Amino acid sequence: MVRIKDIAERAGVSATTVSNVIHHKAGKVSPELVEKIERIIREMNYVPSLSARMLANESSGILGVAVGYPERSLHLPLEDPFVASLIGHLEHAIRELGYYMMLLTKRSMEEILQESRAWNFDGLIAFGFSQEEFEALREAFDKPIVTIDSYFDRRYPRVCNVGTDDFDGGYQIGRFLLNRGHRDILFVADNDLGVDHLRWEGFRKAMAEAGLEHLDDMRLMVPWDYEPRLRRYDELLGLLRRQTALFFCSDYNAVEAMNHLRRRGVDIPGELSVAGFDDIVYARTCWPPLTTVHQPVDKKAALAVEMLGRMLRGERVDGPEPKVSVHVVERQSVCAR
Amino acid sequence: MVRIKDIAERAGVSATTVSNVIHHKAGKVSPELVEKIERIIREMNYVPSLSARMLANESSGILGVAVGYPERSLHLPLEDPFVASLIGHLEHAIRELGYYMMLLTKRSMEEILQESRAWNFDGLIAFGFSQEEFEALREAFDKPIVTIDSYFDRRYPRVCNVGTDDFDGGYQIGRFLLNRGHRDILFVADNDLGVDHLRWEGFRKAMAEAGLEHLDDMRLMVPWDYEPRLRRYDELLGLLRRQTALFFCSDYNAVEAMNHLRRRGVDIPGELSVAGFDDIVYARTCWPPLTTVHQPVDKKAALAVEMLGRMLRGERVDGPEPKVSVHVVERQSVCAR
DNA sequence: GTGAAAGCGCTAACAA
DNA sequence: TTGTTAGCGCTTTCAC
């Protein structure tokens, strides 16, 4: 291993001087020396030791990315295509910002806190946690935190949530279905929290504007767990067939339901149109390709990292919650009435 | 921050003693002291600084996971469900082994080498690299390396490849299709390297055993890139329809082709059966659900980490290349003839 | 413009 | 059984 000392010796200078050229401390080193030392650094293929740097600095240069419960009951969070994609983009954006990413999945909040301290993370990006877990995190971790899709009551200093314009997404897809002539539409979700609640509100608004009535009857809540959910679809088959369109609050549920309903003899989109939300990869690989609300995962990751970057620079980030906007992508699962 | 020194002071002992109880150095500390110090450690909520530890030890406790080109032309490697799942399981297994994982995606070999040195990785898991890249890695990184699905010519000390029984998988699905009465089968792949070559060899063997002839005519090579590939399917539509079954070398291609052929009016599996390989999540979300060769990603990740663990412990790992075995999972895309 | 020295928190060889 | 000490590689203050 090549150390600063080795460079220094070879150049006949002190370690301090080498350190100064590494950090481009302008005016502290004479131009000739800078050039010479830089050459030697290259020649000797010097790579700084990050552990030594971390120890000497107060900052570690590492951002933690903590992922809570898997979206669905999949075994690991990364099996969820949305989570996987998000993490891929986060890694990219974090590196662009000049930091390293340390990924923590499937860990208890206690472990996350412990590792954050052990590594001395400069900041944390977290998603998929309950409000209590989040509170515990906030309490114990005093560096900047960015959450994603976590709509909690209060806001704190050094904490920021990045979201999606879920309300608008619900509204847009509502409008879209209305424009295609649908009136008998069911909004299907497996919970009424955060994101899904906003999607419903947006959807509801579109329906209200169109003068539809009994809006609350347009919402169908189905079980969170797989088996009961499919059973529910069977029980409600009559109701479902009486609709002309179904809007599922997530692509995941939409694709699953399409396949299930087709197994029960329902022709999609001939008899029944289906729309989703998220535009995960399944939306393209399923049949028929799903008309859905696209949310830009790449932008979301970039936004999260940008907010964290600002906080790291000491900027304040109050003001409205940053959100990425969405749009409907039309494929073939919705047809006109 | 609580340091060892703080614990030592509070306990009225030296830092060494505290360090010794932290590392459970048996017999070096009296039981009473052990208990007292452990209590204080808990009370003060002490968390060791990893950077300090890394610096003091020769080992970093970090394993690098480097991912090369995305399997398909997706933007980021993590968009590939196979890669995402693999990484999820790797993270899990690496943690179980008591190490930390540092993920490096979409980076040049030069960057990978640099970061490996900067972090002083104890070992590396790499996949998705070309032979040249791999050679460069091997040359410059002298710690244990495990590759996944990289079938290169020679073997080296401190290097190990973990694979799948691709030959057997090809053979099994070949047998399966034959058993279902298919004789006019096409093996479709977009390359003839490593994994895909072995799958073909296995498939070929099954066909040969069944007494089929003109085996090389049973293989269809299609372009690697998306647009040209679909065009090719159109050009060959006649040929494809004359078959009773298509076996695609990857689920990815199988799902894509199913959707494309259906768009061209082909009834699957009525007219034409389709099988894949890998059992990625798409195989369950597509329509019809895909009959495919399941490869256990979790076991593969566990095996890779296990091999790395052995090398880290100084064990030799020559002998036959470790492989996970596969099996056909029957869903609905293949029907009997 | 340059260098000596101290210190980041932890570990391990050696002394007591 | 316990403590003293040096050192891991880098940064930074301060003196020259």
XYZ file of C-alpha atoms (C1' of nucleotides) in Angstrom:
706
model
C 0.000 0.000 0.000
C 1.218 3.443 -0.933
C 0.853 6.038 1.787
C 1.096 9.794 1.721
C 4.368 9.375 3.524
C 5.754 7.350 0.634
C 4.828 10.048 -1.803
C 6.365 12.611 0.479
C 9.623 10.756 0.749
C 9.906 10.230 -2.947
C 9.235 13.889 -3.567
C 11.533 14.990 -0.788
C 8.795 16.971 0.957
C 6.613 16.556 4.024
C 3.343 14.697 4.262
C 1.571 17.966 4.866
C 2.627 19.277 1.508
C 1.399 16.161 -0.235
C -1.888 16.374 1.598
C -2.172 19.969 0.496
C -1.761 19.164 -3.155
C -4.217 16.279 -2.881
C -6.781 18.682 -1.551
C -5.910 21.386 -4.031
C -5.233 23.869 -1.296
C -4.604 26.812 -3.543
C -1.604 28.961 -2.791
C -0.259 26.664 -0.138
C 2.096 24.841 -2.436
C 4.316 26.177 -5.173
C 3.263 25.322 -8.720
C 6.406 23.333 -9.447
C 5.894 21.166 -6.387
C 2.243 20.668 -7.216
C 3.149 19.354 -10.605
C 5.917 17.157 -9.341
C 3.853 15.671 -6.543
C 0.882 15.082 -8.759
C 3.110 13.211 -11.127
C 4.481 11.030 -8.370
C 1.011 10.358 -7.050
C 0.034 9.129 -10.467
C 3.209 7.138 -10.929
C 2.943 5.390 -7.623
C -0.756 4.842 -8.157
C -1.636 6.293 -4.798
C -5.136 5.750 -3.441
C -6.048 7.430 -0.164
C -7.203 5.234 2.669
C -10.807 6.042 3.412
C -10.689 4.663 6.913
C -7.828 6.962 7.784
C -9.641 9.856 6.219
C -12.837 9.047 8.050
C -10.976 8.879 11.295
C -9.170 12.149 10.804
C -12.223 14.014 9.574
C -15.410 14.422 11.432
C -17.280 13.468 8.280
C -17.406 9.954 6.868
C -18.572 10.681 3.342
C -21.094 7.879 3.631
C -24.831 8.201 3.256
C -26.958 5.413 4.631
C -29.958 4.136 2.713
C -32.326 2.270 4.993
C -35.242 0.295 3.605
C -38.002 -0.862 5.896
C -40.698 -3.424 5.260
C -40.921 -4.760 1.776
C -43.752 -3.086 -0.063
C -45.483 -6.396 -0.528
C -44.905 -9.578 1.355
C -41.998 -10.471 -0.863
C -39.109 -11.927 0.973
C -36.624 -9.098 0.516
C -37.210 -5.446 -0.274
C -35.130 -5.658 -3.424
C -37.563 -8.139 -4.930
C -39.939 -5.238 -5.283
C -39.208 -3.677 -8.661
C -40.036 -0.218 -7.425
C -37.658 -0.482 -4.488
C -34.931 -2.004 -6.632
C -35.188 0.716 -9.193
C -35.208 3.401 -6.538
C -32.078 2.033 -4.921
C -30.326 1.777 -8.243
C -31.006 5.425 -8.904
C -30.093 6.419 -5.376
C -26.724 4.725 -5.687
C -26.142 6.617 -8.871
C -27.173 9.993 -7.502
C -25.271 9.555 -4.263
C -22.102 8.812 -6.141
C -22.655 11.857 -8.319
C -22.877 13.915 -5.162
C -19.466 12.572 -4.176
C -20.616 10.305 -1.378
C -20.644 6.594 -0.790
C -23.801 4.624 -0.199
C -24.260 2.022 2.460
C -27.385 -0.037 2.021
C -29.310 -1.334 5.009
C -32.279 -3.518 4.242
C -34.394 -5.688 6.456
C -32.942 -4.371 9.643
C -34.550 -3.267 12.844
C -34.493 0.412 13.651
C -32.129 -0.372 16.477
C -29.633 -1.943 14.105
C -29.978 0.933 11.699
C -29.241 3.421 14.436
C -26.301 1.417 15.616
C -24.754 1.101 12.184
C -25.355 4.738 11.473
C -23.275 5.607 14.465
C -20.661 2.953 13.826
C -20.147 4.226 10.294
C -20.727 7.784 11.278
C -23.044 8.372 8.346
C -23.249 11.974 7.222
C -26.900 11.563 6.403
C -29.628 9.029 5.890
C -32.283 8.251 3.320
C -35.057 6.120 4.699
C -38.261 4.654 3.400
C -40.757 2.019 4.285
C -40.888 2.723 7.986
C -43.771 3.257 10.318
C -44.304 6.529 12.043
C -43.001 5.113 15.319
C -39.855 3.795 13.733
C -39.326 7.082 12.048
C -39.751 8.956 15.315
C -37.176 6.726 16.941
C -34.804 7.420 14.099
C -35.291 11.140 14.257
C -34.807 11.103 17.977
C -31.518 9.259 17.922
C -29.917 10.365 14.690
C -29.037 14.018 14.604
C -27.757 14.283 11.056
C -29.867 15.144 8.016
C -32.560 12.651 7.113
C -34.589 12.400 3.932
C -37.578 10.119 3.877
C -39.344 8.994 0.741
C -43.103 8.626 0.553
C -43.510 8.987 4.285
C -46.352 11.276 5.014
C -46.149 11.934 8.713
C -47.852 14.625 10.689
C -45.149 16.954 11.789
C -42.004 18.368 10.270
C -38.671 18.727 11.932
C -35.437 20.502 11.282
C -32.906 18.433 9.336
C -35.672 16.160 8.123
C -37.308 16.280 4.748
C -39.753 14.060 2.925
C -39.730 13.575 -0.808
C -42.938 12.473 -2.405
C -44.914 12.074 -5.556
C -47.831 14.149 -6.614
C -50.129 11.316 -5.721
C -53.194 13.486 -5.501
C -52.658 14.756 -9.007
C -51.960 11.232 -10.232
C -55.288 10.043 -8.880
C -56.946 13.031 -10.436
C -55.307 12.512 -13.814
C -56.175 8.875 -14.126
C -59.718 9.676 -12.991
C -60.008 12.243 -15.750
C -58.475 9.844 -18.213
C -61.001 7.135 -17.509
C -63.870 9.605 -17.667
C -62.598 10.880 -21.004
C -62.620 7.348 -22.309
C -66.288 7.240 -21.498
C -66.163 5.241 -18.299
C -68.649 6.001 -15.550
C -68.849 2.753 -13.648
C -65.417 2.791 -12.146
C -64.085 1.254 -9.001
C -61.039 2.524 -7.151
C -59.310 -0.485 -5.601
C -56.730 -0.221 -2.819
C -55.471 -2.346 0.022
C -55.047 0.500 2.483
C -55.977 4.090 3.074
C -52.689 5.479 4.305
C -50.346 8.141 2.993
C -49.851 7.683 -0.682
C -52.939 5.606 -1.275
C -55.135 8.004 0.574
C -53.958 10.895 -1.586
C -54.518 8.909 -4.747
C -58.052 8.291 -3.666
C -58.630 11.961 -2.876
C -57.421 12.957 -6.316
C -59.482 10.331 -8.010
C -62.491 11.351 -5.980
C -62.097 14.936 -7.026
C -62.160 13.972 -10.698
C -65.315 11.971 -10.137
C -66.936 14.776 -8.215
C -66.153 17.274 -10.946
C -67.802 14.981 -13.444
C -70.934 15.144 -11.387
C -70.890 11.512 -10.320
C -72.633 10.591 -7.111
C -72.260 8.117 -4.283
C -68.552 8.607 -4.573
C -67.715 6.579 -1.524
C -69.279 3.552 -3.144
C -66.675 3.860 -5.839
C -63.964 2.807 -3.463
C -63.213 -0.826 -2.780
C -60.844 -1.875 -0.022
C -59.297 -5.300 -0.405
C -57.154 -7.297 2.018
C -53.448 -6.608 2.278
C -52.518 -10.278 2.130
C -52.359 -12.228 -1.077
C -54.654 -15.185 -0.531
C -57.503 -13.294 1.126
C -57.245 -10.634 -1.537
C -57.769 -13.076 -4.376
C -60.604 -14.683 -2.483
C -62.173 -11.271 -2.157
C -62.026 -10.742 -5.897
C -63.895 -13.993 -6.341
C -66.561 -13.012 -3.847
C -67.015 -9.679 -5.564
C -66.826 -10.996 -9.106
C -70.373 -9.897 -9.801
C -69.719 -6.373 -8.614
C -66.489 -6.153 -10.562
C -68.099 -7.306 -13.788
C -70.744 -4.652 -13.468
C -68.046 -1.992 -13.830
C -66.510 -0.823 -17.059
C -63.195 0.104 -15.502
C -61.089 -0.656 -12.448
C -58.384 1.633 -11.168
C -55.918 -0.094 -8.905
C -53.893 1.978 -6.539
C -50.727 0.129 -7.514
C -49.544 -1.648 -10.635
C -48.705 -4.599 -8.515
C -52.310 -5.125 -7.591
C -53.505 -4.263 -11.062
C -51.383 -6.920 -12.753
C -52.288 -9.511 -10.192
C -55.962 -8.757 -10.557
C -55.856 -8.771 -14.352
C -54.400 -12.233 -14.333
C -56.832 -13.419 -11.733
C -59.877 -11.995 -13.437
C -58.822 -13.386 -16.778
C -58.586 -16.770 -15.137
C -62.222 -16.242 -14.168
C -63.126 -15.592 -17.760
C -63.160 -11.819 -17.788
C -61.921 -10.263 -21.013
C -59.564 -7.341 -20.415
C -59.929 -4.743 -21.734
C -62.865 -5.929 -23.839
C -65.295 -6.314 -20.988
C -63.432 -4.472 -18.312
C -60.704 -1.868 -18.484
C -57.929 -1.790 -15.920
C -55.552 0.977 -14.899
C -52.746 1.086 -12.369
C -50.341 3.445 -10.649
C -46.536 3.543 -10.485
C -45.460 2.236 -13.866
C -43.227 -0.468 -12.519
C -41.664 -2.782 -15.090
C -44.482 -5.283 -14.758
C -46.721 -2.735 -16.409
C -44.891 -3.402 -19.637
C -44.389 -7.121 -19.301
C -47.920 -8.009 -18.286
C -50.786 -8.608 -20.670
C -52.335 -6.453 -21.844
C -49.693 -3.825 -21.262
C -51.000 -1.663 -18.480
C -52.266 1.864 -18.786
C -50.983 3.491 -15.653
C -49.735 6.601 -13.899
C -46.032 6.914 -14.410
C -43.978 8.097 -11.507
C -40.396 8.978 -12.350
C -38.325 6.889 -9.988
C -35.093 8.335 -11.307
C -36.224 11.887 -10.602
C -37.476 10.889 -7.215
C -34.126 9.414 -6.255
C -32.322 12.426 -7.647
C -34.611 14.737 -5.721
C -34.086 12.866 -2.480
C -30.338 13.050 -2.875
C -30.506 16.677 -3.875
C -32.429 17.560 -0.725
C -29.976 15.630 1.381
C -27.129 17.411 -0.368
C -28.644 20.763 0.497
C -29.002 19.869 4.115
C -25.437 18.603 4.174
C -24.344 21.966 2.915
C -26.224 23.509 5.793
C -29.057 24.960 3.739
C -32.478 25.065 5.263
C -35.083 23.092 3.412
C -38.357 24.222 4.768
C -41.078 25.227 2.411
C -43.469 22.933 0.644
C -42.617 19.281 0.496
C -40.697 18.451 -2.668
C -42.667 16.253 -5.031
C -42.134 14.726 -8.424
C -44.950 15.040 -10.899
C -46.642 12.217 -12.707
C -48.442 11.531 -15.939
C -50.668 8.898 -17.446
C -49.058 6.511 -19.891
C -51.557 4.910 -22.142
C -51.034 1.324 -23.111
C -53.648 -1.277 -23.886
C -55.508 -2.182 -20.749
C -58.054 0.595 -21.033
C -60.370 0.967 -23.960
C -62.996 3.530 -24.801
C -66.654 3.111 -23.999
C -19.619 10.142 20.800
C -18.664 7.577 23.386
C -15.159 6.197 23.029
C -13.475 3.214 24.579
C -11.526 5.673 26.644
C -14.748 7.008 28.156
C -15.805 3.542 29.128
C -12.366 2.896 30.567
C -12.437 6.038 32.664
C -15.873 5.361 34.001
C -14.853 1.818 34.899
C -11.539 2.902 36.315
C -9.578 0.615 34.012
C -7.448 0.976 30.914
C -8.640 1.065 27.334
C -6.981 -2.279 26.664
C -9.113 -3.968 29.253
C -12.240 -2.532 27.723
C -11.104 -3.614 24.286
C -10.514 -7.068 25.650
C -14.005 -7.430 27.020
C -15.459 -6.086 23.777
C -13.631 -8.819 21.899
C -14.442 -11.458 24.460
C -10.830 -12.275 24.952
C -11.362 -15.162 27.288
C -9.255 -15.285 30.384
C -7.730 -11.900 29.874
C -10.158 -10.085 32.095
C -11.594 -11.066 35.445
C -15.264 -12.025 35.444
C -16.244 -9.195 37.742
C -14.619 -6.643 35.508
C -16.192 -8.185 32.434
C -19.603 -7.826 33.941
C -19.006 -4.310 35.171
C -17.577 -3.111 31.890
C -20.298 -4.736 29.845
C -22.834 -2.972 31.961
C -21.169 0.369 31.455
C -20.904 -0.243 27.726
C -24.612 -0.826 27.616
C -25.381 2.102 29.865
C -23.316 4.517 27.860
C -24.661 3.061 24.646
C -21.211 2.598 23.243
C -20.846 1.862 19.530
C -17.358 1.178 18.196
C -16.081 3.407 15.452
C -15.630 1.341 12.339
C -13.202 3.726 10.743
C -10.903 3.476 13.733
C -11.219 -0.261 13.721
C -10.529 -0.457 10.022
C -7.469 1.650 10.440
C -6.085 -0.316 13.341
C -6.782 -3.687 11.772
C -5.469 -4.864 8.476
C -8.966 -6.051 7.628
C -11.831 -3.731 6.767
C -14.748 -6.075 7.235
C -16.208 -4.884 3.962
C -16.975 -7.017 0.949
C -17.392 -5.252 -2.349
C -20.146 -6.281 -4.756
C -19.401 -5.075 -8.252
C -21.984 -5.324 -11.004
C -20.978 -4.857 -14.606
C -23.153 -4.274 -17.635
C -26.853 -4.516 -17.089
C -28.127 -7.846 -18.313
C -30.341 -6.126 -20.823
C -30.043 -2.637 -22.109
C -31.942 -1.315 -19.131
C -30.601 1.870 -17.744
C -29.276 0.584 -14.456
C -28.360 -2.924 -13.399
C -30.868 -2.880 -10.569
C -33.714 -2.540 -13.048
C -33.054 -6.131 -13.977
C -35.137 -8.237 -11.604
C -32.580 -11.006 -11.566
C -29.784 -8.661 -10.595
C -31.923 -6.908 -8.018
C -32.928 -10.127 -6.395
C -29.364 -11.389 -6.384
C -28.109 -8.248 -4.705
C -30.842 -8.389 -2.132
C -29.823 -11.897 -1.197
C -26.148 -11.042 -1.276
C -26.670 -8.229 1.165
C -28.459 -10.597 3.447
C -25.853 -13.339 3.238
C -22.939 -10.962 3.625
C -24.416 -9.545 6.770
C -24.986 -13.042 8.131
C -21.312 -13.713 7.550
C -20.548 -10.695 9.711
C -19.357 -8.385 6.960
C -20.594 -5.177 5.422
C -21.495 -4.844 1.781
C -20.458 -2.002 -0.454
C -22.298 -1.942 -3.745
C -20.595 -0.733 -6.902
C -22.753 -0.614 -9.989
C -22.169 0.947 -13.360
C -18.538 1.683 -12.733
C -15.483 1.141 -14.841
C -13.071 -1.545 -13.786
C -10.618 1.191 -12.982
C -13.011 2.803 -10.541
C -13.811 -0.540 -9.006
C -10.164 -1.254 -8.437
C -9.612 2.159 -6.979
C -12.497 1.921 -4.554
C -11.512 -1.565 -3.560
C -8.181 -0.242 -2.488
C -9.556 2.899 -0.925
C -11.952 0.884 1.210
C -9.528 -1.955 1.593
C -12.190 -4.550 0.798
C -11.497 -7.951 2.275
C -12.990 -9.616 -0.768
C -15.060 -8.989 -3.845
C -18.068 -10.498 -5.542
C -18.291 -9.580 -9.187
C -20.610 -10.333 -12.040
C -21.491 -9.047 -15.451
C -17.935 -8.372 -16.603
C -16.126 -9.354 -19.716
C -13.169 -11.652 -19.647
C -10.782 -8.740 -20.133
C -12.282 -6.761 -17.316
C -12.130 -9.763 -15.118
C -8.491 -10.357 -15.958
C -7.696 -6.777 -15.063
C -9.472 -7.217 -11.760
C -7.668 -10.421 -10.932
C -4.373 -8.856 -11.810
C -4.774 -5.847 -9.586
C -6.814 -7.134 -6.668
C -5.043 -9.718 -4.604
C -7.803 -10.576 -2.172
C -10.388 -13.325 -2.661
C -12.771 -12.877 -5.565
C -15.977 -14.725 -6.308
C -17.559 -14.289 -9.695
C -21.091 -15.286 -10.532
C -22.027 -16.809 -13.872
C -18.672 -15.966 -15.386
C -17.406 -18.916 -17.326
C -13.856 -18.038 -18.204
C -11.165 -20.335 -19.422
C -8.712 -20.582 -16.614
C -8.847 -20.800 -12.878
C -6.705 -18.958 -10.437
C -5.952 -19.146 -6.769
C -8.183 -16.951 -4.604
C -10.739 -16.810 -7.397
C -13.890 -18.851 -7.606
C -16.890 -18.824 -9.882
C -20.353 -19.732 -8.736
C -22.775 -20.882 -11.356
C -26.009 -22.587 -12.133
C -26.406 -26.007 -13.586
C -27.323 -24.472 -16.890
C -26.591 -27.589 -18.878
C -28.958 -29.594 -16.747
C -31.569 -26.857 -16.944
C -31.472 -26.955 -20.723
C -31.687 -30.699 -20.584
C -34.608 -30.704 -18.156
C -36.723 -28.267 -20.089
C -35.926 -30.173 -23.283
C -37.157 -33.363 -21.681
C -40.179 -31.581 -20.323
C -41.239 -30.319 -23.723
C -40.665 -33.716 -25.292
C -42.761 -35.334 -22.587
C -45.560 -32.935 -23.372
C -45.507 -34.272 -26.899
C -43.619 -31.465 -28.593
C -41.264 -32.289 -31.443
C -41.167 -29.072 -33.413
C -39.318 -26.952 -30.941
C -37.075 -23.971 -31.422
C -34.400 -22.932 -28.962
C -34.200 -19.139 -29.054
C -31.246 -17.164 -27.686
C -29.572 -13.850 -28.319
C -26.028 -15.087 -27.793
C -23.968 -18.230 -27.552
C -21.730 -17.395 -24.646
C -21.247 -18.924 -21.220
C -24.589 -19.613 -19.650
C -26.566 -19.569 -22.872
C -24.175 -21.897 -24.578
C -24.525 -24.442 -21.795
C -28.291 -24.209 -21.877
C -28.203 -24.991 -25.546
C -25.888 -27.942 -25.035
C -28.210 -29.405 -22.432
C -31.247 -28.832 -24.579
C -29.478 -30.347 -27.526
C -28.640 -33.456 -25.569
C -32.299 -33.983 -24.682
C -33.254 -33.644 -28.327
C -30.520 -36.002 -29.424
C -31.594 -38.614 -26.914
C -35.107 -38.418 -28.280
C -33.741 -39.300 -31.678
C -34.491 -35.942 -33.265
C -32.399 -34.878 -36.219
C -31.065 -31.693 -37.757
C -30.504 -30.459 -34.265
C -28.663 -27.350 -35.283
C -31.728 -26.207 -37.164
C -33.534 -26.187 -33.847
C -31.530 -23.232 -32.684
C -32.525 -19.682 -33.542
C -30.250 -16.772 -32.805
C -31.936 -13.395 -32.517
C -30.426 -9.923 -32.203
C -29.297 -8.665 -28.827
C -30.989 -5.301 -29.262
C -34.662 -4.781 -28.692
C -35.934 -3.273 -31.927
C -34.054 -5.547 -34.302
C -35.086 -8.523 -32.231
C -38.787 -7.790 -32.550
C -38.334 -7.166 -36.249
C -36.712 -10.532 -36.511
C -39.688 -12.206 -34.901
C -41.882 -10.608 -37.515
C -39.683 -11.766 -40.353
C -39.680 -15.280 -38.992
C -43.345 -15.365 -38.061
C -43.990 -18.177 -40.511
C -41.210 -20.298 -39.115
C -42.288 -19.639 -35.553
C -45.884 -20.608 -36.240
C -44.793 -23.879 -37.720
C -43.423 -24.901 -34.312
C -45.460 -26.264 -31.457
C -43.124 -24.916 -28.792
C -40.498 -22.231 -28.287
C -37.897 -22.381 -25.576
C -36.341 -19.033 -24.819
C -32.991 -18.946 -23.152
C -34.211 -16.308 -20.712
C -37.557 -15.406 -19.221
C -36.980 -11.880 -20.261
C -36.986 -12.808 -23.916
C -39.795 -15.285 -23.430
C -42.165 -12.736 -21.932
C -41.297 -10.151 -24.512
C -41.849 -12.619 -27.327
C -45.137 -13.901 -25.909
C -46.516 -10.402 -25.868
C -45.201 -9.651 -29.309
C -46.508 -12.843 -30.868
C -49.873 -12.402 -29.278
C -49.987 -8.971 -30.835
C -49.484 -10.772 -34.142
C -52.434 -12.966 -33.424
C -50.709 -16.057 -32.126
C -52.585 -17.867 -29.386
C -50.327 -18.919 -26.536
C -50.301 -21.672 -25.470
C -53.147 -22.827 -27.724
C -51.241 -22.649 -30.944
C -47.762 -22.316 -29.627
C -46.260 -23.215 -26.269
C -43.555 -21.072 -24.717
C -40.985 -21.843 -22.040
C -38.294 -19.731 -20.438
C -35.329 -19.935 -18.122
C -34.518 -18.161 -14.821
C -37.895 -17.794 -13.172
C -37.646 -14.074 -12.644
C -40.713 -12.371 -11.204
C -42.038 -11.553 -14.651
C -42.636 -15.250 -15.130
C -45.454 -14.966 -12.629
C -46.842 -11.609 -13.624
C -46.939 -12.181 -17.356
C -49.751 -13.865 -19.216
C -49.998 -16.762 -19.426
C -47.839 -17.453 -16.399
C -44.621 -18.846 -17.754
C -43.440 -22.410 -17.515
C -39.755 -22.018 -16.922
C -36.581 -23.341 -15.355
C -36.294 -22.045 -11.838
C -32.886 -21.048 -10.660
C -32.649 -20.373 -6.930
C -31.232 -16.885 -6.685
C -31.185 -17.013 -2.923
C -29.097 -20.175 -2.895
C -26.819 -18.762 -5.509
C -26.142 -15.663 -3.442
C -25.668 -17.761 -0.330
C -23.267 -20.035 -2.174
C -21.233 -17.124 -3.485
C -20.905 -15.664 -0.030
C -20.117 -19.053 1.432
C -17.268 -19.555 -1.010
C -15.950 -16.107 -0.277
C -16.180 -16.848 3.413
C -14.114 -19.955 2.981
C -11.439 -18.126 1.105
C -11.409 -15.423 3.747
C -10.761 -18.095 6.317
C -7.833 -19.206 4.228
C -9.390 -22.429 2.970
C -8.557 -23.588 -0.502
C -11.501 -23.820 -2.822
C -10.316 -25.793 -5.751
C -12.340 -28.712 -6.935
C -15.314 -28.562 -9.220
C -16.998 -25.264 -9.719
C -19.835 -24.804 -7.234
C -23.234 -24.748 -8.895
C -26.808 -24.466 -7.787
C -29.248 -26.904 -9.260
C -32.417 -26.034 -11.106
C -35.837 -27.456 -11.787
C -38.737 -26.884 -14.124
C -41.709 -25.062 -12.702
C -44.812 -25.721 -14.663
C -47.253 -22.899 -15.103
C -49.558 -22.281 -18.040
C -47.546 -21.329 -21.084
C -46.902 -24.878 -22.226
C -49.638 -27.294 -23.087
C -49.584 -30.906 -24.170
C -49.698 -32.026 -27.763
C 5.499 27.877 1.062
C 6.847 24.172 3.909
C 7.221 21.055 7.826
C 6.788 19.137 12.720
C 3.680 17.375 15.694
C -0.538 16.130 17.682
C -4.612 13.648 17.386
C -8.804 10.985 15.319
C -10.468 5.803 18.104
C -8.952 1.405 18.212
C -5.769 -2.712 18.587
C -1.945 -5.509 19.970
C 2.742 -6.317 21.492
C 4.925 -6.126 25.474
C 5.735 -4.925 30.468
C 4.484 -5.158 34.912
C -5.001 -9.952 35.169
C -4.117 -5.216 33.949
C -1.738 -1.177 31.967
C 1.644 1.294 28.935
C 2.818 2.342 24.563
C 3.232 2.615 19.771
C 1.114 2.784 15.560
C -2.636 2.317 11.676
C -2.862 6.791 7.453
C -4.579 11.118 7.217
C -5.643 16.036 8.488
C -4.778 20.239 10.634
C -2.826 23.665 13.620
C 0.877 26.277 14.279
C 5.557 27.550 14.021
C 9.185 28.558 10.895
